[in-house]
Amino acid sequence: MEWHSSDAQSLTIIDREIGAHVFSPAEYEIVRRVIYATADFEYKSLIRFSERALHAGAAALAARTAIVVDTPMVKVGISQSIQNTFVNPVYCGVEALTRPQKSKTIAAWGMESLAKRYVEGIFIIGQAQTALNTIINLIEAEEIKPALVIATPAGFLNLAAAKESLKNSVIPHITLESDKGNAVVAAAIVDGLVDLAWQAYGKNG
């Protein structure tokens, strides 16, 4: 992301408001991106990173791993940063050309179809809880082994259980300890991760 003077001023305010924290420098970059995108400082205490999540995600981006997202809003939110850097292919569950089952939402069915095609992809669920449930089920069935899962959908029905299952898995992941969340949060996390990966792997590659 190209920062401008107004961005720098906003980030300075964020840094001052957050103050002392326990995040690593890379994790903090993600956290401040989310707060900048949402103007919600509560995310400081909600974002959870699994061990090596950022390292695994950055390496997967640099390897041009396919990215699978749940909805067009997430796809649009990350497209510029992806196209300006590693140019990973990005696929959207809602846009997948599949034959939906009546027992599943379009997002869930599309995510399942794409996941089985890109079993080691980067999966980003920012809006559809049913898509997250689908990914969790596929992970538990050992049908897929994602390089990274970013899960920030809002919801009330069994969302905590889905996130707990993800937390207990060995899959690298970034999620929220809350029923809050949306596609904007997911996109902000991805954009921050892309910048970190580009610094590490891209600029001199």
Short mmCIF file of N, CA, C and O in Angstrom, two decimals, residues 10 47 56 138 162 165:
data_model
loop_
_atom_site.label_atom_id
_atom_site.label_comp_id
_atom_site.label_asym_id
_atom_site.label_seq_id
_atom_site.Cartn_x
_atom_site.Cartn_y
_atom_site.Cartn_z
N SER A 10 -2.85 9.60 10.51
CA SER A 10 -3.81 8.69 11.13
C SER A 10 -3.09 7.58 11.88
O SER A 10 -3.48 7.20 12.99
N ILE A 47 -7.92 -9.55 17.73
CA ILE A 47 -7.21 -10.29 16.69
C ILE A 47 -6.31 -11.35 17.32
O ILE A 47 -5.58 -11.09 18.28
N ALA A 56 3.97 -18.19 7.54
CA ALA A 56 3.39 -19.13 6.58
C ALA A 56 2.62 -18.39 5.49
O ALA A 56 2.70 -18.73 4.30
N LEU A 138 -13.84 -29.41 6.14
CA LEU A 138 -12.88 -30.00 5.20
C LEU A 138 -11.51 -30.20 5.85
O LEU A 138 -10.82 -31.19 5.58
N ALA A 162 -16.79 -22.72 15.61
CA ALA A 162 -16.00 -22.85 14.38
C ALA A 162 -14.61 -22.28 14.57
O ALA A 162 -13.60 -22.89 14.18
N SER A 165 -12.51 -24.57 16.74
CA SER A 165 -11.99 -25.70 15.96
C SER A 165 -10.78 -25.29 15.16
O SER A 165 -9.79 -26.03 15.07
#
